[in-house]
Amino acid sequence: MLFSSCGFTREMTPFDQPSKIKNLFICCLWPSRVLRLWTCRRPRTRRNLLVGTACAIYLGFLVSQVVHVLPQHKGGHQKISSRSLQDAAQTPFLGIPLDGTLSPPNFQEPQLGSNGTLLPPNVVYITLRSKRSKPANIRGTVKPKRRKKNAISLSYGQHFPKATFMGWKEAFAQQPGRATHAAGTTGAAIALETRKYQLDERRHKGMGVRERGHQRPGKISGAVKAQLQPAESNIRIYSESPPSWMSKDDILNMRMLADSPIESIKQVPSHKAVLVVFAGGPSTTGAACNQGHCGIVKRPLDMSEVFAFHLDRILGLNRSLPSVSRRSEFFQGGQACPVILWDSSLSPTDNSTHSSVRLTWGQYQQLLKKKCWQNGKVPKAEWGCTEIHHHEWSKMALFDFLLQIYNRLDRNCCGFRPLKEDFCMQQGLKLKCNDQDAVDLTHIVQRRHDQRHLAFIDNKGFFDRNEDNLDFKILQGINEFPASAVSVLRSQRLREKLLQSLFLDKIYWESQGGRQGIEKLIDVIERRSKILLTYINAHGAKVLPMNE
């Protein structure tokens, strides 16, 4: 007890530090006095009494020192525990000296309070929240908040299904202050709010003028059509107007293909597709298709035709037929399929080349050299020109190269390395590349009333072809390109316009995996556009306005 208190065998505690000088002084005096008392000749009882008295005095001294130090430490812990987070935040970097020297950390065991609970450490935890990166909003692709619209007056003398009025609402586009009266019903009068780019009254008048329960033999029942009628249009337009490259007729046709109920379905063996007749047209299929109420439904593998339609409009070519994506239980088990407008104005084609004018590759190259009908010049009879304008071939070549559509100008796949699943490999046409001048062009189609211009059909593109395996035979003989399309490719706004345009088609957008999937397709087109621009500069091709 005595020697341990002098610091020989016992470590110094925080309670001993305030009286260090006093203890050292006492320890220096003790050895001589203890030896003197121990060696003097005195009775053992008296010597023991002196030693015990000295130890008792020293023990009392130690107890007084401990009682003096304990209240300070207790008050210190209470002071730390009551410190607020605000004070801690205002005094940052506590415990770090300002002279740049750092002392080793002092690891202490957790302290216990008076009631046996752990005292909270003097630590402030700060959580940093990372800034969220949001993708750029493309104009017209953000759905606005619903605004309170004007009340729609609806008066009818008989109860009709809700789906019927939805179909009527989409069917008519009213002028301000006018109302459409449905003939054949019990005097129902419907006043609808004027909305831009809905189906106009003249073209789709019969869609809302149908008697209740009226059915025709062999057709789809009215109950099924009501179930197939979407509650909300699959063509999304959230801005005040559709994109500038889409005409009013384009939007009308897209809404009809995407939303109109299906009246009947017929197989088309020559096109390996399904012909659908939409409700609202004449009773016979031929009359309905002549008035634009029919569409061709293709396989899900042909979904690139929808992309091709939007690309055609953005480039200002306006040669492809309106196409949308649609799901229906009547075909492909409810999968999303492309639906292309049936255009009755197209010239009839033969079954072998599916073309309204028959040309071989050799004849096609001769036409490019003659530049038929350019600048209003009438070609000579011995040139062998067709009614097709020279600029049409330039537009088709640019369009086919970006999408790598080979079935028009390179049917035998002679300009690239095809895959096993390509049509030319399945038909063995790759082996017939020795005499390319005799190979027929396919899908060269005109319109009856407009023989000067082409109509692009069967626009199935291929996005899985690498840049080192592109079909440059499509560009062979083309020395001029349309200025409207080249300006879009050079403007670096092709991605923005494609995102904004493809967003209109809700089913197509979702079937491709949303924006992430659409971006991958656009990446392919952008890389090919850069290659095309390099080709134009390297070959000295001219860029001319072709809006005749």
Coordinates of C-alpha atoms in Angstrom, one line a residue:
M1 CA 0.0 0.0 0.0
L2 CA 2.8 2.3 1.0
F3 CA 5.1 1.6 -2.0
S4 CA 2.3 1.4 -4.5
S5 CA 1.1 4.9 -3.5
C6 CA 4.6 6.3 -4.3
G7 CA 4.3 5.3 -7.9
F8 CA 6.6 2.3 -8.1
T9 CA 4.2 -0.5 -8.9
R10 CA 0.9 1.3 -9.6
E11 CA 0.0 3.4 -12.7
M12 CA -1.1 6.9 -12.1
T13 CA -4.8 7.5 -12.5
P14 CA -6.6 10.7 -13.4
F15 CA -7.6 11.1 -9.7
D16 CA -3.9 11.1 -8.6
Q17 CA -2.7 13.8 -11.0
P18 CA -3.8 16.9 -9.1
S19 CA -1.7 15.9 -6.0
K20 CA 1.4 14.6 -7.8
I21 CA 3.7 17.2 -6.2
K22 CA 2.5 16.5 -2.7
N23 CA 2.8 12.7 -3.1
L24 CA 6.3 13.0 -4.4
F25 CA 7.3 15.2 -1.5
I26 CA 5.8 12.7 1.0
C27 CA 7.4 9.7 -0.7
C28 CA 10.8 11.4 -0.5
L29 CA 10.5 11.8 3.2
W30 CA 9.1 8.4 4.1
P31 CA 12.1 6.1 3.5
S32 CA 14.4 7.7 6.1
R33 CA 11.8 8.0 8.8
V34 CA 10.5 4.5 8.3
L35 CA 14.0 3.0 8.6
R36 CA 14.8 5.1 11.6
L37 CA 11.6 3.9 13.4
W38 CA 12.2 0.4 12.3
T39 CA 15.8 0.2 13.5
C40 CA 15.4 2.0 16.9
R41 CA 15.2 -0.1 20.0
R42 CA 11.6 0.3 21.1
P43 CA 8.9 -2.2 22.0
R44 CA 7.3 -4.0 19.1
T45 CA 3.8 -3.0 20.1
R46 CA 4.8 0.7 20.1
R47 CA 6.5 0.4 16.8
N48 CA 3.5 -1.2 15.2
L49 CA 1.3 1.5 16.7
L50 CA 3.4 4.2 15.1
V51 CA 3.4 2.5 11.7
G52 CA -0.4 2.0 11.8
T53 CA -1.0 5.6 12.9
A54 CA 1.2 6.8 10.0
C55 CA -0.7 4.6 7.5
A56 CA -4.0 5.8 8.8
I57 CA -3.0 9.4 8.4
Y58 CA -1.8 8.8 4.8
L59 CA -5.0 6.9 4.0
G60 CA -7.1 9.7 5.2
F61 CA -5.1 12.1 3.1
L62 CA -5.7 10.0 0.0
V63 CA -9.4 9.8 0.7
S64 CA -9.6 13.6 1.0
Q65 CA -7.9 13.9 -2.4
V66 CA -10.3 11.5 -4.1
V67 CA -13.4 13.3 -2.6
H68 CA -12.0 16.6 -3.9
V69 CA -11.5 15.3 -7.5
L70 CA -14.7 13.3 -8.0
P71 CA -17.2 16.3 -8.1
Q72 CA -15.2 17.9 -10.9
H73 CA -15.3 14.8 -13.2
K74 CA -19.0 14.3 -12.5
G75 CA -19.8 17.9 -13.4
G76 CA -17.7 17.6 -16.5
H77 CA -19.6 14.6 -17.8
Q78 CA -22.9 16.4 -17.2
K79 CA -21.7 19.3 -19.1
I80 CA -20.6 17.3 -22.1
S81 CA -23.8 15.2 -22.2
S82 CA -25.9 18.4 -22.2
R83 CA -24.1 20.0 -25.0
S84 CA -26.3 20.5 -28.0
L85 CA -25.6 19.5 -31.6
Q86 CA -25.8 23.2 -32.5
D87 CA -22.8 24.0 -30.3
A88 CA -20.9 21.1 -31.7
A89 CA -21.6 22.3 -35.2
Q90 CA -20.4 25.8 -34.4
T91 CA -17.1 24.5 -33.1
P92 CA -15.7 22.3 -35.9
F93 CA -12.4 20.4 -35.8
L94 CA -12.5 20.0 -31.9
G95 CA -9.3 18.4 -30.5
I96 CA -7.1 19.4 -33.5
P97 CA -4.3 21.8 -32.5
L98 CA -3.9 25.0 -34.6
D99 CA -0.1 24.7 -34.8
G100 CA -0.4 21.8 -37.2
T101 CA 0.7 19.0 -34.7
L102 CA -1.5 16.1 -34.1
S103 CA -1.4 14.1 -30.8
P104 CA -2.2 10.4 -30.9
P105 CA -5.8 9.5 -30.3
N106 CA -7.0 8.9 -26.8
F107 CA -9.0 5.7 -26.8
Q108 CA -11.2 5.6 -23.7
E109 CA -13.7 3.1 -22.5
P110 CA -17.4 4.1 -22.5
Q111 CA -18.4 5.9 -19.3
L112 CA -21.3 4.9 -17.2
G113 CA -23.7 7.4 -15.8
S114 CA -25.1 7.4 -12.3
N115 CA -28.0 5.1 -13.2
G116 CA -25.8 2.6 -15.0
T117 CA -26.5 3.7 -18.6
L118 CA -24.0 4.5 -21.2
L119 CA -23.3 8.2 -21.6
P120 CA -23.6 9.4 -25.3
P121 CA -20.3 10.2 -26.9
N122 CA -19.6 13.7 -28.1
V123 CA -19.8 12.8 -31.8
V124 CA -21.8 14.6 -34.5
Y125 CA -22.8 12.5 -37.6
I126 CA -23.2 14.4 -40.9
T127 CA -24.9 12.6 -43.8
L128 CA -24.1 14.0 -47.3
R129 CA -26.9 13.5 -49.8
S130 CA -25.6 13.1 -53.4
K131 CA -27.1 15.4 -56.0
R132 CA -29.5 13.5 -58.3
S133 CA -28.7 13.6 -62.0
K134 CA -31.9 14.0 -64.0
P135 CA -32.1 13.3 -67.8
A136 CA -32.8 16.2 -70.1
N137 CA -36.4 16.8 -70.7
I138 CA -37.3 16.7 -74.4
R139 CA -40.0 19.2 -75.3
G140 CA -43.4 17.6 -75.6
T141 CA -42.5 14.4 -73.7
V142 CA -43.4 15.6 -70.2
K143 CA -47.0 15.1 -69.3
P144 CA -48.4 18.3 -67.8
K145 CA -50.6 18.5 -64.8
R146 CA -54.3 18.2 -65.6
R147 CA -56.1 21.5 -65.8
K148 CA -59.7 22.2 -65.2
K149 CA -61.4 22.1 -68.5
N150 CA -64.7 23.5 -69.6
A151 CA -67.7 21.5 -68.8
I152 CA -68.9 19.2 -71.5
S153 CA -72.7 19.3 -72.0
L154 CA -74.0 15.8 -72.6
S155 CA -77.7 15.2 -73.1
Y156 CA -79.2 12.0 -74.2
G157 CA -82.5 10.2 -73.8
Q158 CA -81.2 6.7 -73.4
H159 CA -78.3 5.2 -71.5
F160 CA -75.2 4.3 -73.6
P161 CA -72.0 2.5 -72.6
K162 CA -69.2 4.8 -71.5
A163 CA -66.9 3.3 -74.1
T164 CA -69.2 4.5 -76.8
F165 CA -68.9 8.1 -75.8
M166 CA -65.1 7.7 -75.6
G167 CA -65.1 6.5 -79.2
W168 CA -67.3 9.4 -80.3
K169 CA -65.0 11.9 -78.5
E170 CA -62.0 10.6 -80.4
A171 CA -64.0 10.4 -83.6
F172 CA -65.1 14.0 -84.0
A173 CA -63.3 17.3 -84.1
Q174 CA -65.7 20.2 -83.7
Q175 CA -65.4 23.7 -84.8
P176 CA -66.1 26.3 -82.1
G177 CA -69.8 26.7 -81.5
R178 CA -70.8 23.7 -83.5
A179 CA -72.2 20.4 -82.4
T180 CA -72.6 17.0 -84.2
H181 CA -75.9 15.3 -84.1
A182 CA -75.7 11.5 -84.2
A183 CA -78.2 10.1 -86.7
G184 CA -79.8 6.7 -86.0
T185 CA -79.8 7.2 -82.2
T186 CA -82.7 8.4 -80.1
G187 CA -82.1 12.1 -80.7
A188 CA -78.8 12.2 -78.7
A189 CA -77.0 15.5 -79.0
I190 CA -73.3 15.7 -78.0
A191 CA -71.4 18.9 -77.7
L192 CA -67.7 18.2 -77.5
E193 CA -64.8 20.5 -76.7
T194 CA -62.7 21.6 -79.6
R195 CA -59.3 19.8 -79.7
K196 CA -56.6 20.0 -82.3
Y197 CA -55.5 17.1 -84.5
Q198 CA -58.4 14.8 -83.7
L199 CA -60.2 12.7 -86.3
D200 CA -62.0 15.2 -88.5
E201 CA -65.8 14.9 -89.1
R202 CA -65.7 14.5 -92.9
R203 CA -63.4 11.5 -92.8
H204 CA -64.5 9.6 -89.8
K205 CA -68.1 10.7 -89.6
G206 CA -69.6 7.2 -89.4
M207 CA -67.5 6.2 -86.4
G208 CA -69.9 7.9 -84.0
V209 CA -73.1 7.4 -85.9
R210 CA -73.8 3.7 -85.1
E211 CA -77.0 2.4 -83.6
R212 CA -76.8 0.6 -80.3
G213 CA -76.4 -3.1 -80.7
H214 CA -76.0 -2.9 -84.4
Q215 CA -73.9 -5.8 -85.7
R216 CA -73.1 -7.5 -89.0
P217 CA -72.7 -11.2 -89.6
G218 CA -69.1 -12.4 -89.3
K219 CA -67.8 -9.2 -87.7
I220 CA -66.5 -8.5 -84.2
S221 CA -69.3 -8.0 -81.7
G222 CA -69.9 -4.6 -80.2
A223 CA -69.1 -5.8 -76.6
V224 CA -65.6 -6.9 -77.7
K225 CA -65.0 -3.7 -79.6
A226 CA -65.9 -1.7 -76.5
Q227 CA -63.4 -3.7 -74.5
L228 CA -60.7 -3.1 -77.1
Q229 CA -61.4 0.7 -77.1
P230 CA -58.5 2.3 -75.1
A231 CA -59.5 4.6 -72.3
E232 CA -56.6 6.9 -73.2
S233 CA -55.0 7.4 -76.6
N234 CA -51.8 5.6 -77.3
I235 CA -50.6 8.6 -79.2
R236 CA -49.2 11.0 -76.6
I237 CA -49.2 14.7 -77.3
Y238 CA -48.6 16.7 -74.2
S239 CA -47.5 20.0 -75.8
E240 CA -49.8 22.5 -77.5
S241 CA -49.1 21.1 -80.9
P242 CA -47.4 18.0 -82.3
P243 CA -43.9 18.1 -83.7
S244 CA -43.4 20.3 -86.7
W245 CA -42.4 17.4 -89.0
M246 CA -45.7 15.6 -88.4
S247 CA -48.6 16.8 -90.5
K248 CA -52.2 16.9 -89.4
D249 CA -53.0 13.8 -91.5
D250 CA -50.1 12.0 -89.9
I251 CA -51.5 12.5 -86.4
L252 CA -55.1 11.6 -87.6
N253 CA -53.8 8.4 -89.2
M254 CA -51.7 7.5 -86.2
R255 CA -54.6 7.9 -83.8
M256 CA -56.8 5.8 -86.0
L257 CA -54.3 3.0 -86.3
A258 CA -53.5 3.0 -82.5
D259 CA -57.0 3.6 -81.0
S260 CA -59.8 2.8 -83.3
P261 CA -61.8 -0.5 -82.6
I262 CA -61.2 -3.3 -85.0
E263 CA -64.2 -4.3 -87.1
S264 CA -62.8 -7.3 -89.0
I265 CA -59.6 -9.2 -89.8
K266 CA -58.5 -10.8 -93.0
Q267 CA -55.4 -12.6 -94.1
V268 CA -53.2 -11.2 -96.9
P269 CA -51.1 -14.1 -98.2
S270 CA -49.1 -11.9 -100.7
H271 CA -47.9 -9.6 -97.9
K272 CA -47.6 -12.3 -95.3
A273 CA -49.5 -10.0 -93.0
V274 CA -53.0 -9.4 -91.6
L275 CA -55.4 -6.8 -93.0
V276 CA -57.5 -5.2 -90.3
V277 CA -60.6 -3.0 -91.0
F278 CA -61.3 -0.4 -88.4
A279 CA -64.8 0.7 -87.2
G280 CA -66.4 3.7 -88.7
G281 CA -66.0 3.0 -92.3
P282 CA -68.4 1.6 -95.0
S283 CA -69.9 -1.8 -94.6
T284 CA -67.7 -3.5 -97.3
T285 CA -64.0 -4.1 -96.8
G286 CA -63.1 -2.6 -100.2
A287 CA -65.0 0.6 -99.6
A288 CA -63.6 0.9 -96.1
C289 CA -60.0 0.5 -97.3
N290 CA -60.5 3.0 -100.1
Q291 CA -61.5 5.6 -97.5
G292 CA -58.4 4.9 -95.4
H293 CA -60.0 2.7 -92.6
C294 CA -57.6 -0.3 -93.1
G295 CA -54.2 -1.2 -91.8
I296 CA -51.6 -3.9 -92.3
V297 CA -50.5 -5.7 -89.2
K298 CA -47.0 -7.3 -89.4
R299 CA -44.9 -9.4 -87.1
P300 CA -43.2 -8.1 -84.0
L301 CA -39.8 -8.6 -85.8
D302 CA -40.8 -5.9 -88.2
M303 CA -41.1 -3.2 -85.5
S304 CA -38.3 -1.2 -87.1
E305 CA -40.9 0.0 -89.6
V306 CA -42.3 2.3 -86.9
F307 CA -38.8 3.8 -86.3
A308 CA -38.4 4.2 -90.1
F309 CA -41.7 6.2 -90.3
H310 CA -40.5 8.7 -87.7
L311 CA -37.0 9.0 -89.3
D312 CA -38.6 9.6 -92.7
R313 CA -40.7 12.5 -91.3
I314 CA -37.8 14.1 -89.4
L315 CA -35.5 14.0 -92.4
G316 CA -38.2 15.8 -94.5
L317 CA -38.5 12.9 -97.0
N318 CA -42.2 12.2 -96.4
R319 CA -42.2 9.0 -98.5
S320 CA -43.1 6.3 -96.0
L321 CA -46.6 5.3 -94.8
P322 CA -47.8 6.1 -91.2
S323 CA -47.0 3.3 -88.8
V324 CA -47.7 2.8 -85.1
S325 CA -47.3 0.0 -82.6
R326 CA -50.4 -1.8 -81.3
R327 CA -51.4 -4.7 -79.0
S328 CA -54.4 -6.8 -79.7
E329 CA -55.6 -10.2 -78.6
F330 CA -56.4 -11.0 -82.3
F331 CA -52.8 -11.2 -83.4
Q332 CA -49.5 -12.4 -82.0
G333 CA -51.0 -13.2 -78.6
G334 CA -51.2 -9.6 -77.5
Q335 CA -47.6 -8.7 -78.4
A336 CA -46.8 -5.3 -79.7
C337 CA -46.9 -5.3 -83.6
P338 CA -46.4 -2.7 -86.2
V339 CA -49.6 -1.5 -87.9
I340 CA -49.1 0.3 -91.2
L341 CA -51.7 2.4 -93.0
W342 CA -53.2 0.7 -96.0
D343 CA -52.9 3.2 -98.8
S344 CA -55.3 2.5 -101.7
S345 CA -53.6 5.1 -103.9
L346 CA -50.5 3.0 -104.4
S347 CA -50.1 1.6 -107.9
P348 CA -50.6 -2.2 -108.3
T349 CA -47.5 -4.3 -108.1
D350 CA -46.5 -7.7 -109.4
N351 CA -46.0 -10.7 -107.2
S352 CA -42.3 -11.3 -108.1
T353 CA -40.7 -7.9 -107.4
H354 CA -43.6 -6.2 -105.5
S355 CA -42.9 -3.1 -107.7
S356 CA -45.1 -0.9 -109.8
V357 CA -42.2 -0.4 -112.3
R358 CA -39.8 -3.1 -113.1
L359 CA -36.1 -2.3 -113.2
T360 CA -32.8 -4.2 -113.0
W361 CA -29.7 -3.0 -111.3
G362 CA -28.1 -2.2 -114.7
Q363 CA -31.1 -0.2 -115.9
Y364 CA -31.2 1.7 -112.6
Q365 CA -27.6 2.8 -112.9
Q366 CA -28.3 4.1 -116.4
L367 CA -31.2 6.1 -115.1
L368 CA -29.0 7.7 -112.5
K369 CA -26.6 8.9 -115.2
K370 CA -29.4 10.4 -117.4
K371 CA -30.9 12.3 -114.4
C372 CA -34.4 11.9 -115.7
W373 CA -36.8 14.8 -115.2
Q374 CA -34.3 17.0 -113.3
N375 CA -34.8 20.7 -113.6
G376 CA -38.0 20.2 -115.5
K377 CA -36.3 18.7 -118.6
V378 CA -38.2 16.1 -120.5
P379 CA -36.0 13.1 -121.1
K380 CA -35.4 11.7 -124.5
A381 CA -37.3 8.5 -125.5
E382 CA -34.0 6.6 -126.2
W383 CA -32.9 7.1 -122.6
G384 CA -35.4 4.7 -121.3
C385 CA -36.5 6.9 -118.4
T386 CA -39.4 6.0 -116.2
E387 CA -41.9 8.5 -114.7
I388 CA -39.9 8.6 -111.5
H389 CA -38.0 11.9 -110.8
H390 CA -34.2 11.7 -110.4
H391 CA -34.2 13.1 -106.9
E392 CA -36.4 10.2 -105.7
W393 CA -33.5 7.8 -106.0
S394 CA -31.3 10.1 -103.9
K395 CA -33.8 10.2 -101.1
M396 CA -34.4 6.5 -101.2
A397 CA -30.6 5.7 -101.1
L398 CA -30.0 8.0 -98.1
F399 CA -33.0 6.5 -96.2
D400 CA -32.0 2.9 -97.0
F401 CA -28.4 3.5 -96.0
L402 CA -29.2 4.9 -92.5
L403 CA -31.5 1.9 -91.8
Q404 CA -29.5 -0.6 -93.9
I405 CA -32.6 -1.6 -95.9
Y406 CA -31.2 -3.9 -98.6
N407 CA -34.3 -5.5 -100.0
R408 CA -34.9 -2.6 -102.6
L409 CA -31.4 -2.0 -104.1
D410 CA -29.4 -5.0 -103.0
R411 CA -31.8 -7.9 -102.9
N412 CA -29.0 -10.5 -103.2
C413 CA -26.9 -9.0 -100.4
C414 CA -23.9 -8.5 -102.6
G415 CA -22.7 -5.4 -100.8
F416 CA -22.2 -6.8 -97.3
R417 CA -21.8 -10.0 -95.3
P418 CA -25.3 -11.2 -94.5
L419 CA -26.3 -13.3 -91.5
K420 CA -27.9 -16.7 -91.7
E421 CA -31.3 -15.3 -90.8
D422 CA -31.3 -12.7 -93.6
F423 CA -33.7 -13.3 -96.4
C424 CA -31.1 -13.5 -99.1
M425 CA -29.3 -16.3 -97.2
Q426 CA -32.4 -18.3 -96.7
Q427 CA -33.3 -18.0 -100.3
G428 CA -29.8 -18.7 -101.6
L429 CA -29.6 -15.3 -103.3
K430 CA -26.1 -14.6 -102.0
L431 CA -24.7 -17.0 -104.6
K432 CA -26.2 -15.0 -107.5
C433 CA -23.9 -11.9 -107.3
N434 CA -21.8 -12.7 -110.4
D435 CA -24.2 -10.9 -112.8
Q436 CA -25.5 -8.1 -110.6
D437 CA -26.8 -6.0 -113.6
A438 CA -29.5 -8.6 -114.2
V439 CA -30.8 -8.5 -110.6
D440 CA -34.3 -7.0 -110.2
L441 CA -35.0 -4.1 -107.9
T442 CA -37.8 -4.8 -105.5
H443 CA -40.4 -2.7 -103.6
I444 CA -40.2 0.2 -106.1
V445 CA -43.7 1.6 -105.7
Q446 CA -45.4 4.8 -107.0
R447 CA -48.9 6.3 -106.6
R448 CA -51.5 6.3 -109.2
H449 CA -52.1 10.0 -109.1
D450 CA -48.4 10.8 -108.6
Q451 CA -46.0 8.8 -110.8
R452 CA -43.1 11.2 -110.2
H453 CA -42.6 10.3 -106.6
L454 CA -41.9 7.0 -104.8
A455 CA -43.6 5.5 -101.8
F456 CA -41.4 3.7 -99.4
I457 CA -43.0 0.4 -98.3
D458 CA -41.6 -2.6 -96.4
N459 CA -39.1 -0.4 -94.5
K460 CA -37.7 -3.1 -92.2
G461 CA -34.3 -1.8 -90.9
F462 CA -31.4 -3.6 -89.3
F463 CA -29.7 -2.1 -86.2
D464 CA -27.4 -5.0 -85.5
R465 CA -25.0 -4.4 -88.4
N466 CA -21.6 -3.2 -87.5
E467 CA -20.0 -0.1 -89.0
D468 CA -17.4 -2.3 -90.8
N469 CA -20.1 -4.3 -92.6
L470 CA -22.4 -1.6 -93.9
D471 CA -23.9 -2.0 -97.4
F472 CA -22.3 0.8 -99.5
K473 CA -23.7 -0.6 -102.6
I474 CA -26.9 1.3 -101.8
L475 CA -25.1 4.5 -102.4
Q476 CA -23.5 3.5 -105.7
G477 CA -24.3 5.9 -108.5
I478 CA -25.7 8.6 -106.2
N479 CA -24.0 11.9 -106.6
E480 CA -26.6 14.2 -105.1
F481 CA -28.3 14.2 -101.7
P482 CA -31.4 16.1 -100.4
A483 CA -30.4 19.3 -98.5
S484 CA -33.3 18.9 -95.9
A485 CA -32.1 15.5 -94.8
V486 CA -28.4 16.4 -94.7
S487 CA -29.0 19.6 -92.7
V488 CA -30.7 17.5 -90.0
L489 CA -27.8 15.1 -89.9
R490 CA -25.4 18.0 -89.6
S491 CA -27.4 20.0 -87.0
Q492 CA -26.6 17.5 -84.2
R493 CA -30.3 17.6 -83.2
L494 CA -31.2 14.2 -84.7
R495 CA -31.3 12.5 -81.3
E496 CA -33.5 15.2 -79.8
K497 CA -36.0 15.0 -82.6
L498 CA -36.1 11.2 -82.6
L499 CA -36.7 11.1 -78.9
Q500 CA -39.5 13.7 -79.2
S501 CA -41.1 11.9 -82.2
L502 CA -40.9 8.3 -80.9
F503 CA -42.3 9.4 -77.6
L504 CA -45.6 10.0 -79.3
D505 CA -46.1 6.2 -79.8
K506 CA -46.6 4.9 -76.3
I507 CA -46.7 1.2 -77.2
Y508 CA -43.5 1.4 -79.3
W509 CA -41.7 3.4 -76.6
E510 CA -42.6 0.8 -73.9
S511 CA -41.9 -2.2 -76.2
Q512 CA -38.3 -1.0 -76.9
G513 CA -37.5 -0.7 -73.2
G514 CA -38.3 3.0 -72.6
R515 CA -35.8 5.8 -73.2
Q516 CA -32.8 3.5 -72.5
G517 CA -33.7 1.2 -75.3
I518 CA -34.6 4.0 -77.7
E519 CA -31.2 5.7 -77.0
K520 CA -29.4 2.6 -78.2
L521 CA -31.2 2.6 -81.5
I522 CA -30.5 6.3 -81.9
D523 CA -26.8 5.6 -81.2
V524 CA -26.7 3.3 -84.3
I525 CA -28.4 5.9 -86.5
E526 CA -26.1 8.7 -85.3
R527 CA -22.9 6.6 -86.1
R528 CA -24.2 5.8 -89.5
S529 CA -25.1 9.4 -90.2
K530 CA -21.5 10.4 -89.4
I531 CA -20.3 7.8 -91.8
L532 CA -22.7 9.1 -94.5
L533 CA -21.5 12.7 -94.1
T534 CA -17.9 11.5 -94.4
Y535 CA -18.9 9.7 -97.6
I536 CA -20.5 12.8 -99.0
N537 CA -17.5 14.9 -98.4
A538 CA -15.0 12.3 -99.6
H539 CA -16.8 11.7 -102.9
G540 CA -17.6 15.3 -103.5
A541 CA -21.4 14.7 -103.7
K542 CA -23.7 17.7 -104.1
V543 CA -26.3 18.7 -101.5
L544 CA -29.3 20.1 -103.3
P545 CA -32.8 21.3 -102.3
M546 CA -35.2 18.6 -103.5
N547 CA -38.6 20.0 -102.6
E548 CA -40.1 20.1 -106.0

